[in-house]
Tab-separated table of C-alpha atoms in Angstrom:
chain	number	residue	atom	x	y	z
A	1	MET	CA	75.200	85.699	14.044
A	2	SER	CA	75.267	81.710	13.140
A	3	PHE	CA	75.705	78.944	15.625
A	4	ASN	CA	77.439	75.981	14.430
A	5	SER	CA	77.122	72.535	15.405
A	6	VAL	CA	79.845	70.866	16.485
A	7	GLY	CA	81.879	69.394	13.471
A	8	LEU	CA	79.068	69.531	10.905
A	9	GLY	CA	78.826	73.060	9.774
A	10	LEU	CA	75.185	73.537	9.970
A	11	SER	CA	73.347	76.532	10.971
A	12	ILE	CA	70.190	76.500	13.512
A	13	GLU	CA	68.299	77.366	10.653
A	14	GLN	CA	69.686	74.685	8.038
A	15	MET	CA	68.683	72.292	10.985
A	16	HIS	CA	65.134	70.178	11.053
A	17	LYS	CA	62.853	70.587	13.816
A	18	TYR	CA	62.125	67.473	15.820
A	19	VAL	CA	58.975	65.765	15.402
A	20	SER	CA	57.466	63.633	17.947
A	21	PRO	CA	56.916	59.931	16.372
A	22	VAL	CA	53.469	59.833	18.346
A	23	ASN	CA	50.920	62.869	18.074
A	24	PRO	CA	50.164	64.138	21.126
A	25	ALA	CA	46.796	64.513	20.702
A	26	VAL	CA	46.320	60.815	20.831
A	27	TYR	CA	48.290	60.338	24.332
A	28	PRO	CA	44.899	60.117	26.244
A	29	HIS	CA	43.518	57.259	24.197
A	30	LEU	CA	46.878	55.405	24.226
A	31	THR	CA	46.959	55.568	27.927
A	32	LEU	CA	43.699	54.241	28.447
A	33	VAL	CA	43.973	51.526	26.056
A	34	LEU	CA	47.043	50.326	27.139
A	35	MET	CA	46.382	50.544	30.981
A	36	GLY	CA	43.123	48.694	30.156
A	37	ILE	CA	44.787	46.087	28.188
A	38	GLY	CA	47.389	45.894	31.046
A	39	LEU	CA	44.743	45.547	33.698
A	40	PHE	CA	43.289	42.836	31.964
A	41	PHE	CA	46.589	40.817	32.108
A	42	MET	CA	46.966	41.893	35.723
A	43	ALA	CA	43.731	40.556	37.005
A	44	TRP	CA	44.037	37.482	34.982
A	45	PHE	CA	47.441	36.838	36.519
A	46	PHE	CA	45.925	37.482	40.070
A	47	ILE	CA	42.812	35.138	39.397
A	48	TYR	CA	45.328	32.509	38.038
A	49	GLU	CA	47.339	32.657	40.841
A	50	VAL	CA	44.407	32.704	43.664
A	51	THR	CA	42.661	29.541	41.606
A	52	SER	CA	45.512	27.294	40.948
A	53	THR	CA	47.263	24.827	43.049
A	54	LYS	CA	50.663	24.546	43.626
A	55	PHE	CA	50.533	21.175	41.616
A	56	THR	CA	48.770	22.802	38.782
A	57	ARG	CA	50.588	26.036	38.390
A	58	ASP	CA	53.124	26.751	35.287
A	59	ILE	CA	56.072	28.865	35.583
A	60	PHE	CA	56.276	29.899	31.947
A	61	LYS	CA	52.260	30.514	31.679
A	62	GLU	CA	52.873	33.134	34.932
A	63	LEU	CA	56.062	34.579	33.394
A	64	LEU	CA	54.327	35.193	30.002
A	65	ILE	CA	51.001	36.643	31.396
A	66	SER	CA	53.240	38.543	34.119
A	67	LEU	CA	55.367	39.925	31.082
A	68	VAL	CA	52.554	41.232	29.271
A	69	ALA	CA	50.833	43.024	31.822
A	70	ALA	CA	54.104	44.800	32.836
A	71	VAL	CA	54.768	45.872	29.271
A	72	PHE	CA	51.313	47.362	28.621
A	73	LEU	CA	51.256	48.755	32.025
A	74	GLY	CA	54.316	50.472	31.571
A	75	PHE	CA	53.748	51.978	28.290
A	76	GLY	CA	50.283	52.971	29.739
A	77	VAL	CA	51.925	54.901	32.617
A	78	LEU	CA	54.646	56.401	30.229
A	79	PHE	CA	51.850	57.843	28.173
A	80	LEU	CA	49.570	58.712	31.295
A	81	LEU	CA	53.101	60.969	32.139
A	82	LEU	CA	53.363	62.305	28.744
A	83	TRP	CA	49.262	63.122	28.772
A	84	VAL	CA	49.562	65.164	32.232
A	85	GLY	CA	52.905	67.293	30.870
A	86	ILE	CA	55.444	65.242	32.596
A	87	TYR	CA	57.910	64.957	29.628
A	88	VAL	CA	60.405	61.898	30.318
């Protein structure tokens, strides 16, 4: 018995198996590296906010540092979830 996909006429045996673009063996390494970089930028942002006065602050620098920290921490958390088996 062959199941056809919708309108393509392919059986399950003819379809290709999906392979993840990132090898699951590197999830722990990606997690630690991305979270480390994100924590570095987060600490830099906090130190910048504490040590600068309202006259010396630059909104573009704040936005750039916080954006970089958010991106690295976001991908770090993504790979952390994948590492522990929560597939999102």
